[in-house]
Amino acid sequence: MKFLWIYLVPLIVLEMGISFAEKAPNDLTLTTEKVIVFKDGYSLILKKGTAITDQAGEVFTDEVPSSAILGTFWAFVPEGQQNKLLHFRAGWTNAVDTLEKEFSCSDYLEILQANEGKPCKITGTDQNTYEGTLLKVLTQKTVGSLNSSSRELLGLPKIEGEENSLVSTITGTSGSSFILGTPQGELLIPISQIKNLLIQGMKTTISRTITETRRTKRLTFHLTESGKKCELLLMYFGPGVRWIPTYQLDLSSEPEKKSVRVSLQAEILNESEDFLEVPFDLVVGVPNFRFRQIVSPFVLEKALENTLQASDPQLMGQFRNDNNAYSVRSSEFRREASGASGVSEGGSISLPSELTASGAQDLFVYHLPKLNLKKGQRAAVAIFNTQTTYHDIYTWDIRLKQNSGQNPQSDDSSPLNLSLNKVWHQIEITNNTSLPWTTGAAMLMQKNQPLGQELLAYTSPKDEVRVPVTVSVETRGSFTEKEVGRKLDALKWNGYNYAEIQREIALDLCNNKSVPIEAFITVQLGGKFDRISHEGKGTLNPYKTEDWYQYQDAPGVNNSSTIQWKVKLNPGEAFTPSVLYHYYTRY
């Protein structure tokens, strides 16, 4: 007869692949059908669930979203399904899961328990030998708690967001003695006196029960028929997923061709939930959701949880690139399609084969293929690339800030800064595709050489957009301003006398490049223009605060003026326009 001698080491080894009890038939199996993502960090999530109604005609799910806004949480059945949805409710419940699992024995007590009824041979610490049958181990059942570290050590699945409501326990035993059946009778032996233990066919594992009790949210749906398979569709809108458009503008290395390859990439941020093999729709434009700051009562939260705001506060706070927030200046130009000239009819655009694009009312949607994107992950997806044309322009923007004369404004700026007048080299690109270009960061390249990074504004099909490249060092602009007259008592307003101050601005723009350039000059100032030279165009607007330093006069007496010139300059040629204008100041 062969025996196995063992020397015990206090070690617990858990078999991997832990899973708790099977799902109940009326527990909905949910799959995400689609995620519709907006640029402001909100998304619309569509899910489908299947289950068999219980005797009360109910099905349920514990997969309740942590964030959804008021009025956007909907549940409905597909058209044609006989089992109709009557109502649904949300609440809290205590869910209990149990699992029986074999663990490696960690001490003599557990070895004795696992081998009750077997013959054994024991050598005691007193060097005496005992032989007989293990009749009974005198034990008491114990229950121990499992914290996060213990759960991880045992290979239990991580519970997201429920750490405070989850109670995990594992059963065990305690005891100090066992009964050995011998020919002379039953012998009670303390476990602490065992030195060696010999058992034929020794079992070295013992069963333990893991119990998990957690307070969890639950959605319960009541349908018309019991014991029938049903399908439910769920929809909710909330924060947590965002997409950011980024462009690469690759200019041709042959300047005379004036061609550029425009590539759009979508960068997707997910702080909502795991998405596995889910199609994504990316929306150009931001829809109006009036109650986006009010939480839906069905998520059982007091406040809307914006996990994306918490994980990327700087990105969410600073990069607000919605299409409506883009101001129109000469350096941020957008022309209406109806007024665009020289636009080719139908450009060729290259889309990935799995990807299509379509329009929906005032929003435009890019349809992406299925993605695997877990919570906390980011993804970059190519949307399109297209070859189109561009031309070079040079823009000079001047904003003059006046002082009303009450408190002269001191300027501690460096004289170098005061004399610096930047002329920007920009490219004007034609969108010759059938797709709109949404506002996004644009990286400018030429022959793998970075030229800079700027913002590409929203551009409709057949429209044009300006993208700044860099400050032109070979195109310099300067201007001088002087007073040419004043009239006292020129205006009386609200009981005060105002003087009319007449001033003249003289500009000088010189093209020191070796090629002709097309230049746009814009001057914005506080006051009303009287004469504009060189066929410049002026626009008169109401008073604007940004035109003045510490303005203390009545806003009604002064205008705001915008003057623009468009000119072509040959190499070495200079352009010297001027503006005569006036404004009123109280004295």
PDB file of N, CA and C in Angstrom, residues 433-509:
ATOM      1  N   THR A 433     -16.227  69.179 -52.367  1.00  0.00           N
ATOM      2  CA  THR A 433     -16.873  67.890 -52.130  1.00  0.00           C
ATOM      3  C   THR A 433     -18.352  68.109 -51.810  1.00  0.00           C
ATOM      4  N   SER A 434     -19.048  67.031 -51.590  1.00  0.00           N
ATOM      5  CA  SER A 434     -20.459  67.096 -51.204  1.00  0.00           C
ATOM      6  C   SER A 434     -20.636  67.025 -49.696  1.00  0.00           C
ATOM      7  N   LEU A 435     -19.525  67.035 -48.946  1.00  0.00           N
ATOM      8  CA  LEU A 435     -19.577  66.915 -47.491  1.00  0.00           C
ATOM      9  C   LEU A 435     -19.175  68.232 -46.841  1.00  0.00           C
ATOM     10  N   PRO A 436     -19.829  68.616 -45.748  1.00  0.00           N
ATOM     11  CA  PRO A 436     -19.368  69.809 -45.024  1.00  0.00           C
ATOM     12  C   PRO A 436     -18.102  69.494 -44.233  1.00  0.00           C
ATOM     13  N   TRP A 437     -17.288  70.520 -44.043  1.00  0.00           N
ATOM     14  CA  TRP A 437     -16.114  70.397 -43.176  1.00  0.00           C
ATOM     15  C   TRP A 437     -16.461  71.071 -41.865  1.00  0.00           C
ATOM     16  N   THR A 438     -16.429  70.309 -40.784  1.00  0.00           N
ATOM     17  CA  THR A 438     -16.746  70.870 -39.476  1.00  0.00           C
ATOM     18  C   THR A 438     -15.526  71.570 -38.887  1.00  0.00           C
ATOM     19  N   THR A 439     -15.773  72.453 -37.924  1.00  0.00           N
ATOM     20  CA  THR A 439     -14.689  73.202 -37.292  1.00  0.00           C
ATOM     21  C   THR A 439     -13.751  72.266 -36.543  1.00  0.00           C
ATOM     22  N   GLY A 440     -12.449  72.426 -36.757  1.00  0.00           N
ATOM     23  CA  GLY A 440     -11.502  71.560 -36.079  1.00  0.00           C
ATOM     24  C   GLY A 440     -10.077  72.070 -36.204  1.00  0.00           C
ATOM     25  N   ALA A 441      -9.198  71.494 -35.397  1.00  0.00           N
ATOM     26  CA  ALA A 441      -7.772  71.840 -35.460  1.00  0.00           C
ATOM     27  C   ALA A 441      -7.188  71.316 -36.758  1.00  0.00           C
ATOM     28  N   ALA A 442      -6.334  72.136 -37.395  1.00  0.00           N
ATOM     29  CA  ALA A 442      -5.762  71.769 -38.687  1.00  0.00           C
ATOM     30  C   ALA A 442      -4.240  71.853 -38.616  1.00  0.00           C
ATOM     31  N   MET A 443      -3.580  70.753 -38.971  1.00  0.00           N
ATOM     32  CA  MET A 443      -2.123  70.702 -39.049  1.00  0.00           C
ATOM     33  C   MET A 443      -1.729  70.911 -40.508  1.00  0.00           C
ATOM     34  N   LEU A 444      -0.899  71.947 -40.764  1.00  0.00           N
ATOM     35  CA  LEU A 444      -0.473  72.245 -42.123  1.00  0.00           C
ATOM     36  C   LEU A 444       0.891  71.629 -42.374  1.00  0.00           C
ATOM     37  N   MET A 445       0.988  70.874 -43.483  1.00  0.00           N
ATOM     38  CA  MET A 445       2.217  70.181 -43.830  1.00  0.00           C
ATOM     39  C   MET A 445       2.570  70.484 -45.283  1.00  0.00           C
ATOM     40  N   GLN A 446       3.848  70.344 -45.590  1.00  0.00           N
ATOM     41  CA  GLN A 446       4.310  70.410 -46.973  1.00  0.00           C
ATOM     42  C   GLN A 446       5.545  69.535 -47.099  1.00  0.00           C
ATOM     43  N   LYS A 447       5.390  68.477 -47.841  1.00  0.00           N
ATOM     44  CA  LYS A 447       6.489  67.540 -48.065  1.00  0.00           C
ATOM     45  C   LYS A 447       7.040  67.026 -46.734  1.00  0.00           C
ATOM     46  N   ASN A 448       6.125  66.589 -45.834  1.00  0.00           N
ATOM     47  CA  ASN A 448       6.459  66.075 -44.498  1.00  0.00           C
ATOM     48  C   ASN A 448       7.097  67.113 -43.584  1.00  0.00           C
ATOM     49  N   GLN A 449       7.040  68.369 -43.988  1.00  0.00           N
ATOM     50  CA  GLN A 449       7.558  69.453 -43.160  1.00  0.00           C
ATOM     51  C   GLN A 449       6.383  70.201 -42.537  1.00  0.00           C
ATOM     52  N   PRO A 450       6.293  70.250 -41.185  1.00  0.00           N
ATOM     53  CA  PRO A 450       5.183  70.996 -40.576  1.00  0.00           C
ATOM     54  C   PRO A 450       5.345  72.491 -40.799  1.00  0.00           C
ATOM     55  N   LEU A 451       4.251  73.144 -41.195  1.00  0.00           N
ATOM     56  CA  LEU A 451       4.230  74.588 -41.398  1.00  0.00           C
ATOM     57  C   LEU A 451       3.577  75.309 -40.224  1.00  0.00           C
ATOM     58  N   GLY A 452       2.750  74.604 -39.480  1.00  0.00           N
ATOM     59  CA  GLY A 452       2.056  75.220 -38.355  1.00  0.00           C
ATOM     60  C   GLY A 452       0.735  74.522 -38.096  1.00  0.00           C
ATOM     61  N   GLN A 453       0.007  75.044 -37.136  1.00  0.00           N
ATOM     62  CA  GLN A 453      -1.302  74.495 -36.786  1.00  0.00           C
ATOM     63  C   GLN A 453      -2.254  75.649 -36.516  1.00  0.00           C
ATOM     64  N   GLU A 454      -3.465  75.524 -37.045  1.00  0.00           N
ATOM     65  CA  GLU A 454      -4.477  76.558 -36.867  1.00  0.00           C
ATOM     66  C   GLU A 454      -5.854  75.924 -36.794  1.00  0.00           C
ATOM     67  N   LEU A 455      -6.879  76.750 -36.928  1.00  0.00           N
ATOM     68  CA  LEU A 455      -8.254  76.281 -36.857  1.00  0.00           C
ATOM     69  C   LEU A 455      -8.883  76.380 -38.235  1.00  0.00           C
ATOM     70  N   LEU A 456      -9.502  75.275 -38.667  1.00  0.00           N
ATOM     71  CA  LEU A 456     -10.266  75.283 -39.908  1.00  0.00           C
ATOM     72  C   LEU A 456     -11.730  75.448 -39.544  1.00  0.00           C
ATOM     73  N   ALA A 457     -12.364  76.500 -40.073  1.00  0.00           N
ATOM     74  CA  ALA A 457     -13.748  76.808 -39.716  1.00  0.00           C
ATOM     75  C   ALA A 457     -14.713  75.924 -40.493  1.00  0.00           C
ATOM     76  N   TYR A 458     -15.953  75.861 -40.001  1.00  0.00           N
ATOM     77  CA  TYR A 458     -16.994  75.104 -40.696  1.00  0.00           C
ATOM     78  C   TYR A 458     -17.121  75.612 -42.127  1.00  0.00           C
ATOM     79  N   THR A 459     -17.133  74.683 -43.081  1.00  0.00           N
ATOM     80  CA  THR A 459     -17.169  75.041 -44.497  1.00  0.00           C
ATOM     81  C   THR A 459     -18.182  74.163 -45.211  1.00  0.00           C
ATOM     82  N   SER A 460     -19.200  74.790 -45.783  1.00  0.00           N
ATOM     83  CA  SER A 460     -20.216  74.053 -46.527  1.00  0.00           C
ATOM     84  C   SER A 460     -19.643  73.583 -47.862  1.00  0.00           C
ATOM     85  N   PRO A 461     -20.258  72.581 -48.486  1.00  0.00           N
ATOM     86  CA  PRO A 461     -19.830  72.185 -49.830  1.00  0.00           C
ATOM     87  C   PRO A 461     -19.877  73.369 -50.791  1.00  0.00           C
ATOM     88  N   LYS A 462     -18.862  73.473 -51.656  1.00  0.00           N
ATOM     89  CA  LYS A 462     -18.689  74.552 -52.646  1.00  0.00           C
ATOM     90  C   LYS A 462     -18.337  75.884 -52.005  1.00  0.00           C
ATOM     91  N   ASP A 463     -18.104  75.909 -50.714  1.00  0.00           N
ATOM     92  CA  ASP A 463     -17.724  77.130 -50.014  1.00  0.00           C
ATOM     93  C   ASP A 463     -16.198  77.210 -49.948  1.00  0.00           C
ATOM     94  N   GLU A 464     -15.689  78.341 -49.425  1.00  0.00           N
ATOM     95  CA  GLU A 464     -14.261  78.530 -49.251  1.00  0.00           C
ATOM     96  C   GLU A 464     -13.965  78.884 -47.803  1.00  0.00           C
ATOM     97  N   VAL A 465     -12.768  78.534 -47.359  1.00  0.00           N
ATOM     98  CA  VAL A 465     -12.372  78.794 -45.982  1.00  0.00           C
ATOM     99  C   VAL A 465     -10.919  79.249 -45.966  1.00  0.00           C
ATOM    100  N   ARG A 466     -10.617  80.195 -45.077  1.00  0.00           N
ATOM    101  CA  ARG A 466      -9.245  80.644 -44.904  1.00  0.00           C
ATOM    102  C   ARG A 466      -8.614  79.976 -43.691  1.00  0.00           C
ATOM    103  N   VAL A 467      -7.382  79.553 -43.863  1.00  0.00           N
ATOM    104  CA  VAL A 467      -6.617  78.949 -42.774  1.00  0.00           C
ATOM    105  C   VAL A 467      -5.287  79.682 -42.669  1.00  0.00           C
ATOM    106  N   PRO A 468      -4.998  80.347 -41.536  1.00  0.00           N
ATOM    107  CA  PRO A 468      -3.706  81.022 -41.368  1.00  0.00           C
ATOM    108  C   PRO A 468      -2.556  80.019 -41.386  1.00  0.00           C
ATOM    109  N   VAL A 469      -1.458  80.417 -42.039  1.00  0.00           N
ATOM    110  CA  VAL A 469      -0.268  79.564 -42.104  1.00  0.00           C
ATOM    111  C   VAL A 469       0.810  80.111 -41.176  1.00  0.00           C
ATOM    112  N   THR A 470       1.255  81.337 -41.420  1.00  0.00           N
ATOM    113  CA  THR A 470       2.300  81.927 -40.597  1.00  0.00           C
ATOM    114  C   THR A 470       2.350  83.422 -40.873  1.00  0.00           C
ATOM    115  N   VAL A 471       3.072  84.158 -40.026  1.00  0.00           N
ATOM    116  CA  VAL A 471       3.303  85.589 -40.267  1.00  0.00           C
ATOM    117  C   VAL A 471       4.305  85.731 -41.405  1.00  0.00           C
ATOM    118  N   SER A 472       3.965  86.576 -42.374  1.00  0.00           N
ATOM    119  CA  SER A 472       4.824  86.778 -43.534  1.00  0.00           C
ATOM    120  C   SER A 472       5.941  87.755 -43.182  1.00  0.00           C
ATOM    121  N   VAL A 473       7.193  87.292 -43.235  1.00  0.00           N
ATOM    122  CA  VAL A 473       8.324  88.159 -42.888  1.00  0.00           C
ATOM    123  C   VAL A 473       8.726  89.047 -44.056  1.00  0.00           C
ATOM    124  N   GLU A 474       8.244  88.746 -45.254  1.00  0.00           N
ATOM    125  CA  GLU A 474       8.599  89.527 -46.438  1.00  0.00           C
ATOM    126  C   GLU A 474       7.492  90.479 -46.863  1.00  0.00           C
ATOM    127  N   THR A 475       6.466  90.578 -46.043  1.00  0.00           N
ATOM    128  CA  THR A 475       5.370  91.504 -46.335  1.00  0.00           C
ATOM    129  C   THR A 475       5.146  92.331 -45.084  1.00  0.00           C
ATOM    130  N   ARG A 476       5.590  93.578 -45.117  1.00  0.00           N
ATOM    131  CA  ARG A 476       5.554  94.416 -43.934  1.00  0.00           C
ATOM    132  C   ARG A 476       4.495  95.498 -44.072  1.00  0.00           C
ATOM    133  N   GLY A 477       3.825  95.776 -42.969  1.00  0.00           N
ATOM    134  CA  GLY A 477       2.835  96.841 -42.952  1.00  0.00           C
ATOM    135  C   GLY A 477       3.124  97.819 -41.832  1.00  0.00           C
ATOM    136  N   SER A 478       2.854  99.100 -42.070  1.00  0.00           N
ATOM    137  CA  SER A 478       3.005 100.120 -41.039  1.00  0.00           C
ATOM    138  C   SER A 478       1.919 101.160 -41.238  1.00  0.00           C
ATOM    139  N   PHE A 479       1.596 101.890 -40.179  1.00  0.00           N
ATOM    140  CA  PHE A 479       0.603 102.947 -40.308  1.00  0.00           C
ATOM    141  C   PHE A 479       0.932 104.070 -39.336  1.00  0.00           C
ATOM    142  N   THR A 480       0.439 105.249 -39.689  1.00  0.00           N
ATOM    143  CA  THR A 480       0.562 106.422 -38.823  1.00  0.00           C
ATOM    144  C   THR A 480      -0.812 107.045 -38.666  1.00  0.00           C
ATOM    145  N   GLU A 481      -1.008 107.701 -37.537  1.00  0.00           N
ATOM    146  CA  GLU A 481      -2.295 108.335 -37.264  1.00  0.00           C
ATOM    147  C   GLU A 481      -2.036 109.721 -36.698  1.00  0.00           C
ATOM    148  N   LYS A 482      -2.825 110.688 -37.138  1.00  0.00           N
ATOM    149  CA  LYS A 482      -2.658 112.047 -36.638  1.00  0.00           C
ATOM    150  C   LYS A 482      -4.008 112.754 -36.592  1.00  0.00           C
ATOM    151  N   GLU A 483      -4.077 113.763 -35.737  1.00  0.00           N
ATOM    152  CA  GLU A 483      -5.271 114.586 -35.667  1.00  0.00           C
ATOM    153  C   GLU A 483      -5.179 115.681 -36.725  1.00  0.00           C
ATOM    154  N   VAL A 484      -6.280 115.879 -37.466  1.00  0.00           N
ATOM    155  CA  VAL A 484      -6.294 116.879 -38.526  1.00  0.00           C
ATOM    156  C   VAL A 484      -7.272 118.016 -38.229  1.00  0.00           C
ATOM    157  N   GLY A 485      -7.993 117.926 -37.131  1.00  0.00           N
ATOM    158  CA  GLY A 485      -8.896 119.014 -36.784  1.00  0.00           C
ATOM    159  C   GLY A 485      -9.805 118.630 -35.638  1.00  0.00           C
ATOM    160  N   ARG A 486     -10.425 119.694 -35.041  1.00  0.00           N
ATOM    161  CA  ARG A 486     -11.421 119.447 -34.004  1.00  0.00           C
ATOM    162  C   ARG A 486     -12.403 120.615 -33.992  1.00  0.00           C
ATOM    163  N   LYS A 487     -13.637 120.283 -33.662  1.00  0.00           N
ATOM    164  CA  LYS A 487     -14.697 121.285 -33.603  1.00  0.00           C
ATOM    165  C   LYS A 487     -15.323 121.228 -32.223  1.00  0.00           C
ATOM    166  N   LEU A 488     -15.248 122.346 -31.508  1.00  0.00           N
ATOM    167  CA  LEU A 488     -15.895 122.407 -30.196  1.00  0.00           C
ATOM    168  C   LEU A 488     -17.386 122.660 -30.385  1.00  0.00           C
ATOM    169  N   ASP A 489     -18.160 122.242 -29.425  1.00  0.00           N
ATOM    170  CA  ASP A 489     -19.620 122.394 -29.461  1.00  0.00           C
ATOM    171  C   ASP A 489     -20.212 121.831 -30.752  1.00  0.00           C
ATOM    172  N   ALA A 490     -19.612 120.736 -31.238  1.00  0.00           N
ATOM    173  CA  ALA A 490     -20.126 120.129 -32.462  1.00  0.00           C
ATOM    174  C   ALA A 490     -21.402 119.343 -32.208  1.00  0.00           C
ATOM    175  N   LEU A 491     -21.617 118.908 -30.960  1.00  0.00           N
ATOM    176  CA  LEU A 491     -22.781 118.082 -30.650  1.00  0.00           C
ATOM    177  C   LEU A 491     -23.181 118.315 -29.205  1.00  0.00           C
ATOM    178  N   LYS A 492     -24.484 118.378 -28.984  1.00  0.00           N
ATOM    179  CA  LYS A 492     -25.004 118.456 -27.622  1.00  0.00           C
ATOM    180  C   LYS A 492     -25.879 117.233 -27.384  1.00  0.00           C
ATOM    181  N   TRP A 493     -25.561 116.519 -26.314  1.00  0.00           N
ATOM    182  CA  TRP A 493     -26.248 115.236 -26.067  1.00  0.00           C
ATOM    183  C   TRP A 493     -26.515 115.106 -24.575  1.00  0.00           C
ATOM    184  N   ASN A 494     -27.800 114.995 -24.247  1.00  0.00           N
ATOM    185  CA  ASN A 494     -28.211 114.759 -22.864  1.00  0.00           C
ATOM    186  C   ASN A 494     -27.654 115.826 -21.917  1.00  0.00           C
ATOM    187  N   GLY A 495     -27.631 117.092 -22.411  1.00  0.00           N
ATOM    188  CA  GLY A 495     -27.187 118.199 -21.592  1.00  0.00           C
ATOM    189  C   GLY A 495     -25.688 118.429 -21.572  1.00  0.00           C
ATOM    190  N   TYR A 496     -24.905 117.616 -22.307  1.00  0.00           N
ATOM    191  CA  TYR A 496     -23.450 117.757 -22.343  1.00  0.00           C
ATOM    192  C   TYR A 496     -22.998 118.211 -23.722  1.00  0.00           C
ATOM    193  N   ASN A 497     -21.915 118.982 -23.753  1.00  0.00           N
ATOM    194  CA  ASN A 497     -21.312 119.419 -25.006  1.00  0.00           C
ATOM    195  C   ASN A 497     -20.225 118.434 -25.417  1.00  0.00           C
ATOM    196  N   TYR A 498     -20.194 118.130 -26.705  1.00  0.00           N
ATOM    197  CA  TYR A 498     -19.217 117.197 -27.256  1.00  0.00           C
ATOM    198  C   TYR A 498     -18.406 117.885 -28.346  1.00  0.00           C
ATOM    199  N   ALA A 499     -17.111 117.600 -28.355  1.00  0.00           N
ATOM    200  CA  ALA A 499     -16.243 118.070 -29.432  1.00  0.00           C
ATOM    201  C   ALA A 499     -16.088 116.971 -30.466  1.00  0.00           C
ATOM    202  N   GLU A 500     -15.959 117.370 -31.735  1.00  0.00           N
ATOM    203  CA  GLU A 500     -15.706 116.425 -32.818  1.00  0.00           C
ATOM    204  C   GLU A 500     -14.208 116.388 -33.087  1.00  0.00           C
ATOM    205  N   ILE A 501     -13.598 115.219 -32.921  1.00  0.00           N
ATOM    206  CA  ILE A 501     -12.169 115.027 -33.154  1.00  0.00           C
ATOM    207  C   ILE A 501     -11.997 114.375 -34.521  1.00  0.00           C
ATOM    208  N   GLN A 502     -11.276 115.060 -35.414  1.00  0.00           N
ATOM    209  CA  GLN A 502     -11.046 114.540 -36.756  1.00  0.00           C
ATOM    210  C   GLN A 502      -9.621 113.992 -36.847  1.00  0.00           C
ATOM    211  N   ARG A 503      -9.518 112.737 -37.340  1.00  0.00           N
ATOM    212  CA  ARG A 503      -8.215 112.075 -37.410  1.00  0.00           C
ATOM    213  C   ARG A 503      -8.047 111.408 -38.775  1.00  0.00           C
ATOM    214  N   GLU A 504      -6.790 111.172 -39.114  1.00  0.00           N
ATOM    215  CA  GLU A 504      -6.467 110.523 -40.388  1.00  0.00           C
ATOM    216  C   GLU A 504      -5.485 109.389 -40.139  1.00  0.00           C
ATOM    217  N   ILE A 505      -5.733 108.267 -40.782  1.00  0.00           N
ATOM    218  CA  ILE A 505      -4.850 107.104 -40.713  1.00  0.00           C
ATOM    219  C   ILE A 505      -4.227 106.906 -42.084  1.00  0.00           C
ATOM    220  N   ALA A 506      -2.922 106.768 -42.111  1.00  0.00           N
ATOM    221  CA  ALA A 506      -2.199 106.468 -43.346  1.00  0.00           C
ATOM    222  C   ALA A 506      -1.509 105.117 -43.195  1.00  0.00           C
ATOM    223  N   LEU A 507      -1.755 104.204 -44.140  1.00  0.00           N
ATOM    224  CA  LEU A 507      -1.203 102.848 -44.090  1.00  0.00           C
ATOM    225  C   LEU A 507      -0.198 102.670 -45.211  1.00  0.00           C
ATOM    226  N   ASP A 508       0.741 101.764 -44.986  1.00  0.00           N
ATOM    227  CA  ASP A 508       1.770 101.463 -45.989  1.00  0.00           C
ATOM    228  C   ASP A 508       2.042  99.967 -45.958  1.00  0.00           C
ATOM    229  N   LEU A 509       1.665  99.258 -47.023  1.00  0.00           N
ATOM    230  CA  LEU A 509       1.903  97.818 -47.141  1.00  0.00           C
ATOM    231  C   LEU A 509       2.799  97.589 -48.349  1.00  0.00           C
TER     232      LEU A 509
END
